[in-house]
Coordinates of C-alpha atoms and ligand atoms in Angstrom, one line a residue:
X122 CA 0.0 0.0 0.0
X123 CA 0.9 3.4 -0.6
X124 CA 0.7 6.6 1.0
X125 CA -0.5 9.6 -0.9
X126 CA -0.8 13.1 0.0
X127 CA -2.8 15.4 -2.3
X128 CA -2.4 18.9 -1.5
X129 CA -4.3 22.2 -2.5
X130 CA -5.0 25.6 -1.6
X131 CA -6.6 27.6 -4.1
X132 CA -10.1 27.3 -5.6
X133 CA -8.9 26.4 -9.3
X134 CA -6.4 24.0 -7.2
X135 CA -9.7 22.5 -5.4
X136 CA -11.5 22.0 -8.7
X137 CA -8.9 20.7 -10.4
X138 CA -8.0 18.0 -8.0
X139 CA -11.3 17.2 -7.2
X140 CA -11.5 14.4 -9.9
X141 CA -8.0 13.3 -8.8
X142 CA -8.8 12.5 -4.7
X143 CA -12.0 10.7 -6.6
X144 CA -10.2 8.7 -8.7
X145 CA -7.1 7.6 -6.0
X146 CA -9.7 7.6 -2.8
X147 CA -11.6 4.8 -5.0
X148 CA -8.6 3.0 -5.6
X149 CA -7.6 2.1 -1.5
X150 CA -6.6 -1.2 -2.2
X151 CA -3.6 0.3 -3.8
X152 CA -3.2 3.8 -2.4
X153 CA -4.1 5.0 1.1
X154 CA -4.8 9.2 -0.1
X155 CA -5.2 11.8 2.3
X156 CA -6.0 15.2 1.2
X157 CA -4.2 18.2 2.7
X158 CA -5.2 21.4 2.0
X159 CA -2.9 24.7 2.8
X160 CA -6.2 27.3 3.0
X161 CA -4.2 29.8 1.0
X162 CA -8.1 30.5 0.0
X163 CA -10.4 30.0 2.4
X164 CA -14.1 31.1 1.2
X165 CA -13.6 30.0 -2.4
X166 CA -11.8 26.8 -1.4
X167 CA -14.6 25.9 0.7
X168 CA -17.2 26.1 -1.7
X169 CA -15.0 23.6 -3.9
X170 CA -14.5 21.1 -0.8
X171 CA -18.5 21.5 -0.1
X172 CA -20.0 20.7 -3.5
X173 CA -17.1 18.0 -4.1
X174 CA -17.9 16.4 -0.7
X175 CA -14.0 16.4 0.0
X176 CA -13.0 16.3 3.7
X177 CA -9.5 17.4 4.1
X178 CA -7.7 15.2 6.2
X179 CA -5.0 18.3 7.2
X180 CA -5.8 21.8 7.0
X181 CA -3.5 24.6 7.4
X182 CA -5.3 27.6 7.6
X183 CA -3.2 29.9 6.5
X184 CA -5.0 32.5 5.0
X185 CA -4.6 36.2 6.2
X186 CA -6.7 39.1 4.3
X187 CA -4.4 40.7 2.3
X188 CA -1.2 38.3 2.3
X189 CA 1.9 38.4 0.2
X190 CA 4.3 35.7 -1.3
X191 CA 6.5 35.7 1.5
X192 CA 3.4 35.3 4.0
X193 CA 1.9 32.2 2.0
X194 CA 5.5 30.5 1.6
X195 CA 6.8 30.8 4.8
X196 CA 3.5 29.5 6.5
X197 CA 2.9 26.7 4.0
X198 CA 7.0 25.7 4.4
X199 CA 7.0 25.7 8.2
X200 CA 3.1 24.0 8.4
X201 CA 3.5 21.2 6.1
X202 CA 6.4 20.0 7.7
X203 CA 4.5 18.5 10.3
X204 CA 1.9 16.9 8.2
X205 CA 4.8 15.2 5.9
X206 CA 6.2 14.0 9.6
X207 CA 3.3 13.0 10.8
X208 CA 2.2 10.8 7.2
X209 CA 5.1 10.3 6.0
X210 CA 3.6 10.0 2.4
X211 CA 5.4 8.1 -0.5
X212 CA 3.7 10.4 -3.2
X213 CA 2.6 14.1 -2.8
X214 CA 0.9 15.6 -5.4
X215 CA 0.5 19.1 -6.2
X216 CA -1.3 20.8 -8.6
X217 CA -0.3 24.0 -11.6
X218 CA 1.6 27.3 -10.6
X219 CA 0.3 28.7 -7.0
X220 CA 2.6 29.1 -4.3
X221 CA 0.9 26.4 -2.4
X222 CA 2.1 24.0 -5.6
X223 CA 5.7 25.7 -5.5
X224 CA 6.1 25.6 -1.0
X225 CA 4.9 21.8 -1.5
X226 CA 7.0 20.9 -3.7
X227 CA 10.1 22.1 -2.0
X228 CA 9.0 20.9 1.4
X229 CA 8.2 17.6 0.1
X230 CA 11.9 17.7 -1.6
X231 CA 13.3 18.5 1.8
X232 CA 11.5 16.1 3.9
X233 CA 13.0 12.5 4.2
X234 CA 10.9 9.9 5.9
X235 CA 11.5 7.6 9.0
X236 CA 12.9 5.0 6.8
X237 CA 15.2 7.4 5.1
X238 CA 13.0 6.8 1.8
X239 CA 12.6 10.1 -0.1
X240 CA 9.0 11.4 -1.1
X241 CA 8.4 10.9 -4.3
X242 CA 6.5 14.5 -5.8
X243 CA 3.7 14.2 -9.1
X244 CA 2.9 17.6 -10.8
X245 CA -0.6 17.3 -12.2
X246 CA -0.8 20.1 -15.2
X247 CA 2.4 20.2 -15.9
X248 CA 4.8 21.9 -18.5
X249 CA 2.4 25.0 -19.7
X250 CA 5.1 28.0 -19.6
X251 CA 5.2 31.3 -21.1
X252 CA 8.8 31.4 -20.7
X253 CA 8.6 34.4 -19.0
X254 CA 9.1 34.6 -15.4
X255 CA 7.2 37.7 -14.6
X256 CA 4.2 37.1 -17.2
X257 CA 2.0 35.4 -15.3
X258 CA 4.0 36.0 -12.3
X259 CA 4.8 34.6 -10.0
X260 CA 2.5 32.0 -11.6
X261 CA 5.3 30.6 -14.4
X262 CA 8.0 30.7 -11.8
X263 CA 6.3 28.5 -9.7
X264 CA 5.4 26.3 -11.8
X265 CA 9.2 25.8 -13.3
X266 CA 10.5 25.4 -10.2
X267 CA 7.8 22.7 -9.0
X268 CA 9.1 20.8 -12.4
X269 CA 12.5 20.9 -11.2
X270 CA 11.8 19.3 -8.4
X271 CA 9.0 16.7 -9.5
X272 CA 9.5 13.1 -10.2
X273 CA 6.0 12.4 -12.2
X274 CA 5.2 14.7 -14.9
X275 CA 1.0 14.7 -15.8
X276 CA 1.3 17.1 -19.0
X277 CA -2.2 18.1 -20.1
X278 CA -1.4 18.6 -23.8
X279 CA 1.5 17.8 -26.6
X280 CA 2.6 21.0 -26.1
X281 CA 3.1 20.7 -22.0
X282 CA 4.6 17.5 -23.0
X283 CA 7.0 18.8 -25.7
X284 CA 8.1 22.1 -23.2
X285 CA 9.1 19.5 -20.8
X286 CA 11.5 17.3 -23.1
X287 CA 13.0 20.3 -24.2
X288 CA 13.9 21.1 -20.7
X289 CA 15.8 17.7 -20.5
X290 CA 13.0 16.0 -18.2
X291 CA 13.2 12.1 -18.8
X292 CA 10.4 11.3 -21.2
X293 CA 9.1 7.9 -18.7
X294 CA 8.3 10.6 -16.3
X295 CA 6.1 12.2 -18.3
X296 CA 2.5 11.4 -19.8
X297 CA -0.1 13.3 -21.0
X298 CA -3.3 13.2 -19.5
X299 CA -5.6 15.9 -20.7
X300 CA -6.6 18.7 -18.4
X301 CA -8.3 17.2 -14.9
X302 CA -10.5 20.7 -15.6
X303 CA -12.3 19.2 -17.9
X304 CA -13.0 16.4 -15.6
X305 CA -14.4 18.4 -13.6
X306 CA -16.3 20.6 -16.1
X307 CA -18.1 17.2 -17.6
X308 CA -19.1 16.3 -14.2
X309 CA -20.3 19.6 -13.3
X310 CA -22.3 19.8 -17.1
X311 CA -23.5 16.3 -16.7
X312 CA -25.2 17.0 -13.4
X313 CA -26.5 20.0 -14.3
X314 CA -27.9 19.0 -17.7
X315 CA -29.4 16.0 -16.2
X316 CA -31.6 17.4 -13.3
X317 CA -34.4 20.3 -14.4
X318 CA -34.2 20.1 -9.8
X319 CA -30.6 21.3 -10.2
X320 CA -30.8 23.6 -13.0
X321 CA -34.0 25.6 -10.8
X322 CA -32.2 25.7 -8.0
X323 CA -28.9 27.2 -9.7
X324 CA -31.1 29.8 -11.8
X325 CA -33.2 30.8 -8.5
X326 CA -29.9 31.2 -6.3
X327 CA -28.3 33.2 -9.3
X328 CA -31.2 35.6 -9.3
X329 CA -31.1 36.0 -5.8
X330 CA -27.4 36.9 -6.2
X331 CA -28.0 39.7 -8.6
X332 CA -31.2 41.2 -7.3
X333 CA -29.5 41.0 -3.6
X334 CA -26.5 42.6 -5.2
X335 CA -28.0 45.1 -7.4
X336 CA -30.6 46.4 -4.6
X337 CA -27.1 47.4 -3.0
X338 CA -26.2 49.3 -5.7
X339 CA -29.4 51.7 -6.9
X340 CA -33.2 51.1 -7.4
X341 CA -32.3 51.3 -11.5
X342 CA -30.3 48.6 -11.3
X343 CA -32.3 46.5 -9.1
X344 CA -35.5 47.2 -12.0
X345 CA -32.7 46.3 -14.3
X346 CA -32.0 43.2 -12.6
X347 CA -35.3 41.1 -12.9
X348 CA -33.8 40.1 -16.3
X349 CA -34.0 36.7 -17.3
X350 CA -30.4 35.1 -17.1
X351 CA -31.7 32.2 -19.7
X352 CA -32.4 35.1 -22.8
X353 CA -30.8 37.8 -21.9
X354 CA -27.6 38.5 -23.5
X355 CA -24.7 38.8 -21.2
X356 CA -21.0 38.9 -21.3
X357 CA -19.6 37.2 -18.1
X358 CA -16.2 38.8 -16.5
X359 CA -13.7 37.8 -14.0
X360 CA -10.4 39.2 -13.1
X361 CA -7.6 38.5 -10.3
X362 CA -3.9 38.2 -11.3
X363 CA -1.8 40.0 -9.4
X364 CA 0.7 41.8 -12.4
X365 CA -2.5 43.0 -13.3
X366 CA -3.0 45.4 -10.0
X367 CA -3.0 48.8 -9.7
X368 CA -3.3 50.4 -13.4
X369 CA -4.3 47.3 -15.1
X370 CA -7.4 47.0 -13.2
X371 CA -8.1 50.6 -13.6
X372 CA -8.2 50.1 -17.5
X373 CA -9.9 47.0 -17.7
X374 CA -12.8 48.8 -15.0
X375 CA -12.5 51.6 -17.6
X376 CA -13.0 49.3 -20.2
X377 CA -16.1 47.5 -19.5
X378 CA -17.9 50.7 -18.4
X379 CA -17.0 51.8 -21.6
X380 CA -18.6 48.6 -23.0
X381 CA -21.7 48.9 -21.0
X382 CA -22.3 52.3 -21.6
X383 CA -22.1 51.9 -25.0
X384 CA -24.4 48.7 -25.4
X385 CA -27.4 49.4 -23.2
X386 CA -29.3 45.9 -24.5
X387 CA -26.3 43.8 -22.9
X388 CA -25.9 43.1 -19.6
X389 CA -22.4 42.4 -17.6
X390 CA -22.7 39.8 -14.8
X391 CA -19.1 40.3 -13.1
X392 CA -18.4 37.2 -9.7
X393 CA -15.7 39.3 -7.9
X394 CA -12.5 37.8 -6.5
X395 CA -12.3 38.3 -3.0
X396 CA -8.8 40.0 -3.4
X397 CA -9.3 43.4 -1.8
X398 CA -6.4 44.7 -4.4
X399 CA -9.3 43.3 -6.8
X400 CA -12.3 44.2 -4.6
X401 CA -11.7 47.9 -4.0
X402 CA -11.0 49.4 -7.8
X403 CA -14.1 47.2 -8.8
X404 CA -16.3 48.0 -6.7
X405 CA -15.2 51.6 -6.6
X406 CA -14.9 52.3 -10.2
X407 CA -18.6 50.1 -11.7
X408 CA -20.9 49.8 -8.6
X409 CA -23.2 52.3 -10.0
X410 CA -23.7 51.3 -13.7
X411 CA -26.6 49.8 -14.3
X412 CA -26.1 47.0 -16.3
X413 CA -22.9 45.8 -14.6
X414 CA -23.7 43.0 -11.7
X415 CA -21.1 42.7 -9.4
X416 CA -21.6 39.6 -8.0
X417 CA -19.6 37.6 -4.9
X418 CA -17.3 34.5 -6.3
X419 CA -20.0 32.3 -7.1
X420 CA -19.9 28.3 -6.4
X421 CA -18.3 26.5 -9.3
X422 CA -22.0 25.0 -10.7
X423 CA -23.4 28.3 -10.8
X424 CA -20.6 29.7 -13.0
X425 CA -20.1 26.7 -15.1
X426 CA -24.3 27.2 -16.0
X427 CA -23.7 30.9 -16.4
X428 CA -20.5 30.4 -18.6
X429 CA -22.6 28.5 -20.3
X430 CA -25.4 30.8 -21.3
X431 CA -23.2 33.4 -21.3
X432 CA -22.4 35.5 -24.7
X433 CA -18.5 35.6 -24.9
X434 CA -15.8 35.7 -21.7
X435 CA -13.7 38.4 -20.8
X436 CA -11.1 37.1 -17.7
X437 CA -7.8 36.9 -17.2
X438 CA -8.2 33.3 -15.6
X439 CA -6.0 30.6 -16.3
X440 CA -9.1 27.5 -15.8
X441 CA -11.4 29.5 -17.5
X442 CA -9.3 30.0 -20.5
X443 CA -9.5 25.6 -20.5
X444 CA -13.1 25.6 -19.5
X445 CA -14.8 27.9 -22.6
X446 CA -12.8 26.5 -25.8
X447 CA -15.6 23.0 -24.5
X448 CA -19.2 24.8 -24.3
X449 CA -18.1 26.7 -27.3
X450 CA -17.6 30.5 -25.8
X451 CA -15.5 32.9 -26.8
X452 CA -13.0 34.4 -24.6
X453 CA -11.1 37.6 -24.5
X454 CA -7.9 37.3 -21.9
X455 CA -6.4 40.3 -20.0
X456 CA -3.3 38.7 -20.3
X457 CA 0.3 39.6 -22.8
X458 CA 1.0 36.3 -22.8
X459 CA -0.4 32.7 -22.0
X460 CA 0.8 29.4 -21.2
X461 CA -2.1 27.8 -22.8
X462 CA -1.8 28.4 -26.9
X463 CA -3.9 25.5 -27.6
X464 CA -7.1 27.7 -27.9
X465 CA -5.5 30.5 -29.2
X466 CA -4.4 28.9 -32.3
X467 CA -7.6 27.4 -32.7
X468 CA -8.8 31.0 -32.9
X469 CA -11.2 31.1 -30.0
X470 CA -9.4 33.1 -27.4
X471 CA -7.5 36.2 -28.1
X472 CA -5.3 37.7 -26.1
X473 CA -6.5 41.8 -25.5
X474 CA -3.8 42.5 -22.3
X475 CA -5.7 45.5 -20.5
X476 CA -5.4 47.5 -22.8
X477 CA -8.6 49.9 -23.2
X478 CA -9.0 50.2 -26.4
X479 CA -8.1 46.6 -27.2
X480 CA -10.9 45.3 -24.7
X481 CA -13.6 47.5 -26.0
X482 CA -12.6 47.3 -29.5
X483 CA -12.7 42.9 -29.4
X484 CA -15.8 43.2 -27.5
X485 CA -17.6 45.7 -29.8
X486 CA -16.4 43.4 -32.9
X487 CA -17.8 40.2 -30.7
X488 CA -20.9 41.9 -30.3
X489 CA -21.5 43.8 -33.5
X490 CA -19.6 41.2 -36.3
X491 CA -21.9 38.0 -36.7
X492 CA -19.2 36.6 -39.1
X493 CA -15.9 37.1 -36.3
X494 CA -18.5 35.9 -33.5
X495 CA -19.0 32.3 -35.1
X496 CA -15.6 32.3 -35.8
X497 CA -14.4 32.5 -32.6
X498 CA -17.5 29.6 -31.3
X499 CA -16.8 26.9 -32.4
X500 CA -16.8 24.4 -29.5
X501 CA -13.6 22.0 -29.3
X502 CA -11.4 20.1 -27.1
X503 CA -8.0 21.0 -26.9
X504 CA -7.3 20.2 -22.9
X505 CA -8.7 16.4 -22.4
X506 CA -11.5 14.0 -22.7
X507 CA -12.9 14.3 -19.1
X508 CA -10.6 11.3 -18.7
X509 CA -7.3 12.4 -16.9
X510 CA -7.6 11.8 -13.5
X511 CA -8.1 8.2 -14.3
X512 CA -4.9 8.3 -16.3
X513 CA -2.8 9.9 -13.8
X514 CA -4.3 7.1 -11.5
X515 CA -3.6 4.3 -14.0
X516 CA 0.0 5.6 -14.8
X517 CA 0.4 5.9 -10.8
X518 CA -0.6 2.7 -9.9
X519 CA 1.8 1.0 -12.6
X520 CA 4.8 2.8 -11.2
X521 CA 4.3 1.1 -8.0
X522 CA 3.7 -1.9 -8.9
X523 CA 6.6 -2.4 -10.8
Ligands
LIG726 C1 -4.0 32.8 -6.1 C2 -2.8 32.2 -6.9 C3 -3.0 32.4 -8.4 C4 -4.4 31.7 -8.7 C5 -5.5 32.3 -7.9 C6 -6.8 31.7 -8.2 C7 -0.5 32.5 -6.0 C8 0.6 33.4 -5.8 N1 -1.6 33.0 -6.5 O1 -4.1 34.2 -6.4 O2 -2.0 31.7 -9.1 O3 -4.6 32.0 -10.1 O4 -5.2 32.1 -6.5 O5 -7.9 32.4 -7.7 O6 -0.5 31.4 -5.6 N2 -9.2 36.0 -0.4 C9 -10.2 35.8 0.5 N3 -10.9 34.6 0.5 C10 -10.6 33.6 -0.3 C11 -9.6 33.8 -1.2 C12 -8.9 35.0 -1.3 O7 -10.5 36.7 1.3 O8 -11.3 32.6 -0.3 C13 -8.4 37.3 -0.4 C14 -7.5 37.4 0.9 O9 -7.5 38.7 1.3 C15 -6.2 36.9 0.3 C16 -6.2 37.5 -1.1 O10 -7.6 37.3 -1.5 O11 -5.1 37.4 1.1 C17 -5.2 37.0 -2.0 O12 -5.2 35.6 -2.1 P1 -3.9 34.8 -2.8 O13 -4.1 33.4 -2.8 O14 -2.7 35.4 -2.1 O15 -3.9 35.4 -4.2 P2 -4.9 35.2 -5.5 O16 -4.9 36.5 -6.2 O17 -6.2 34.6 -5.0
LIG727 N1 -14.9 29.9 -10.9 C1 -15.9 29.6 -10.0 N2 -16.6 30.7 -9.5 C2 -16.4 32.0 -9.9 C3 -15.4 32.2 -10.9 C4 -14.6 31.1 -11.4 O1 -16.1 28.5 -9.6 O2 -17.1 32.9 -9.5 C5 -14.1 28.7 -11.4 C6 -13.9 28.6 -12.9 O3 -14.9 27.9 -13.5 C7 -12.5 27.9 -13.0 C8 -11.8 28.4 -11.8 O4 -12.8 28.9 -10.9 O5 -12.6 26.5 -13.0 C9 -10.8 29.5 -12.2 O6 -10.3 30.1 -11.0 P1 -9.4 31.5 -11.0 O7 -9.8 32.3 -12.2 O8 -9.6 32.1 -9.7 O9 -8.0 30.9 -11.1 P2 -7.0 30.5 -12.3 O10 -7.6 29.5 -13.1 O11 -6.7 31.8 -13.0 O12 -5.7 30.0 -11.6

């Protein structure tokens, strides 16, 4: 039997790994998992852990409003330690670019248990880079220095795959898996799709989110709010990444209330990161216009259905970039670069950075050009079959046993 410790912090971390405790927890005749999770998130991790039915087995709780990279390393360094003594796991894996991924990694290569064995680390989405160490920052750092320091390699596309060789990584380490996102999007869909129960009780608990919300912000809007989230026409916005603070946020809050303003039949349904660096220019800069909903983080089934009727994206998200290219939507990303080309060459997501003009431009063209609009929706699957945890399982399960 071995021990495996599956460790998380963030909400895309959560939903990501969600398929993957599922797959490992039902295989305990080979693997005794226990889930760890850092609480770099706490809220929005929650609501991942709730609707998954996960019950961590070791929780940090190291969330502070507010924190900065050397808060959320330090505390994860020093907090793991004692979960890696006390478990003594064989395999930890961590999942993407956060600093939870990166502080795991590196404790993990530090620790050596009782028996003098070393633990053995798997990095589930591995390989995307930008090459670029402060584009998405510190997001590509982390995740080439949780490379360096893994054993297994779960690469969600060729391209992950290819980055890796080129970096010299030995090619039996590696195998690509597809994107456990779209695990977890399928499962999410399927549900939804398959209970009229469900879909009521998402659409009701969305419309409670807006009206509540835009009562807060004027009687107009609230009016403006009975709108019917099934045919109305709405883009759907998110925004969090911290290279993106200060100015970048100004423009891109600029930017949509230029978009509203200028397309009073659309709506703008916004789910606001908790970050206050995000919180305070959004709220500030587009409480009061009318057909912007600023809306709390909402649970991952409510924004998968809401992504899903929505018009186009516009986020600077890493998950959602993977989730839209499979319901079909078009995204534009606040981002110079990406690590994940796949749907940018297939011509469904474009990359706008936060600049004004660019946003408003793309979104007018979105909006106004039928032709560029069915270009950009065509539904595909560049980031997995729905199948990946299995196969990081399956590849897993082969290593020990040989
Ligand atoms: C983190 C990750 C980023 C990932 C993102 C997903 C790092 C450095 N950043 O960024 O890669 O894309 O999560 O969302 O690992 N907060 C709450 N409640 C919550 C979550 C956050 O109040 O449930 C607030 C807190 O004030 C917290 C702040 O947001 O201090 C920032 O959280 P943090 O994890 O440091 O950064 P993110 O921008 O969320
Ligand atoms: N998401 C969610 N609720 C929201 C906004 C996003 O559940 O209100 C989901 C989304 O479907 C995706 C993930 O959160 O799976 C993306 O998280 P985020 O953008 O915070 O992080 P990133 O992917 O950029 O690391």
């Amino acid at each position: 039997m071995k021990k495996v410790l599956i460790v998380f912090g963030t909400r895309p971390e959560a939903i990501k790994m969600a398929p993957v405790v599922k797959a490992f927890q039902n295989e305990s005749s080979t693997f005794d998992t226990k889930v760890c999770v850092t609480a770099q998130h706490r809220e929005m991790l929650d609501q991942v852990l709730e609707l998954f039915e996960i019950k961590p087995d070791f929780d940090l709780d190291i969330m502070k409003s507010g924190q900065d990279l050397y808060d959320i390393t330090s505390r994860i360094l020093l907090n793991i330690r004692d979960v890696l003594i006390e478990f003594e796991p064989d395999i930890v894996l961590v999942h993407g670019d956060t600093t939870t991924t990166m502080a795991t990694s590196l404790a993990s290569f530090y620790h050596i248990n009782s028996s003098g064995s070393r633990v053995l680390v798997g990095h589930v989405e591995a390989g995307l880079r930008t090459h670029n160490i402060y584009s998405p920052w510190p997001e590509e750092a982390n995740r080439q220095i949780t490379g360096i320091l893994a054993n297994y390699h779960f690469a969600p596309t060729d391209i992950s795959k290819n980055n890796l060789l080129q970096e010299g990584k030995d090619k039996n380490s590696i195998i690509v898996t597809g994107n456990t996102v779209i695990d977890a999007l399928y499962l999410a869909l399927n549900k939804i799709k398959n209970s009229k129960e469900l879909e009521d009780r998402i659409v009701k608990r969305l419309k409670t989110k807006l009206q509540k919300n835009a009562f807060k912000q004027s009687e107009n809007a609230y009016q403006n709010s009975q709108f019917s989230i099934i045919n109305s026409k709405f883009i759907l916005v998110t925004g969090h990444r911290r290279e993106n603070f200060g100015e970048g946020f100004l423009n891109i809050c600029e930017a949509l209330k230029e978009i509203a303003l200028e397309n009073s039949d659309i709506d703008i349904i916004y789910p606001v990161h908790l970050n206050p660096n995000v919180q305070k220019p959004v709220y500030e800069l587009l409480s009061e216009v009318k057909n912007i909903h600023l809306i709390e983080p909402l649970q991952y089934e409510e924004f998968i259905y809401l992504m899903d009727k929505s018009y186009f994206i516009i986020t600077d998200s890493g998950g959602v970039q993977e989730e839209a290219p499979s319901l079909g939507k078009p995204v534009l990303v606040m981002r110079d670069t990406t690590e994940r080309p796949e749907a940018l060459k297939a011509g469904t997501v474009k990359l706008v950075g936060t600049d004004i003009n660019k946003i408003v431009k793309y979104s007018q063209l979105l909006l106004n050009n039928k032709e560029e609009y069915e270009l950009m929706s065509k539904a595909h699957n560049p980031y997995g079959d729905g199948k990946a945890a299995q196969k990081i399982k399956d590849f897993l399960k082969l290593k020990v046993e040989n």
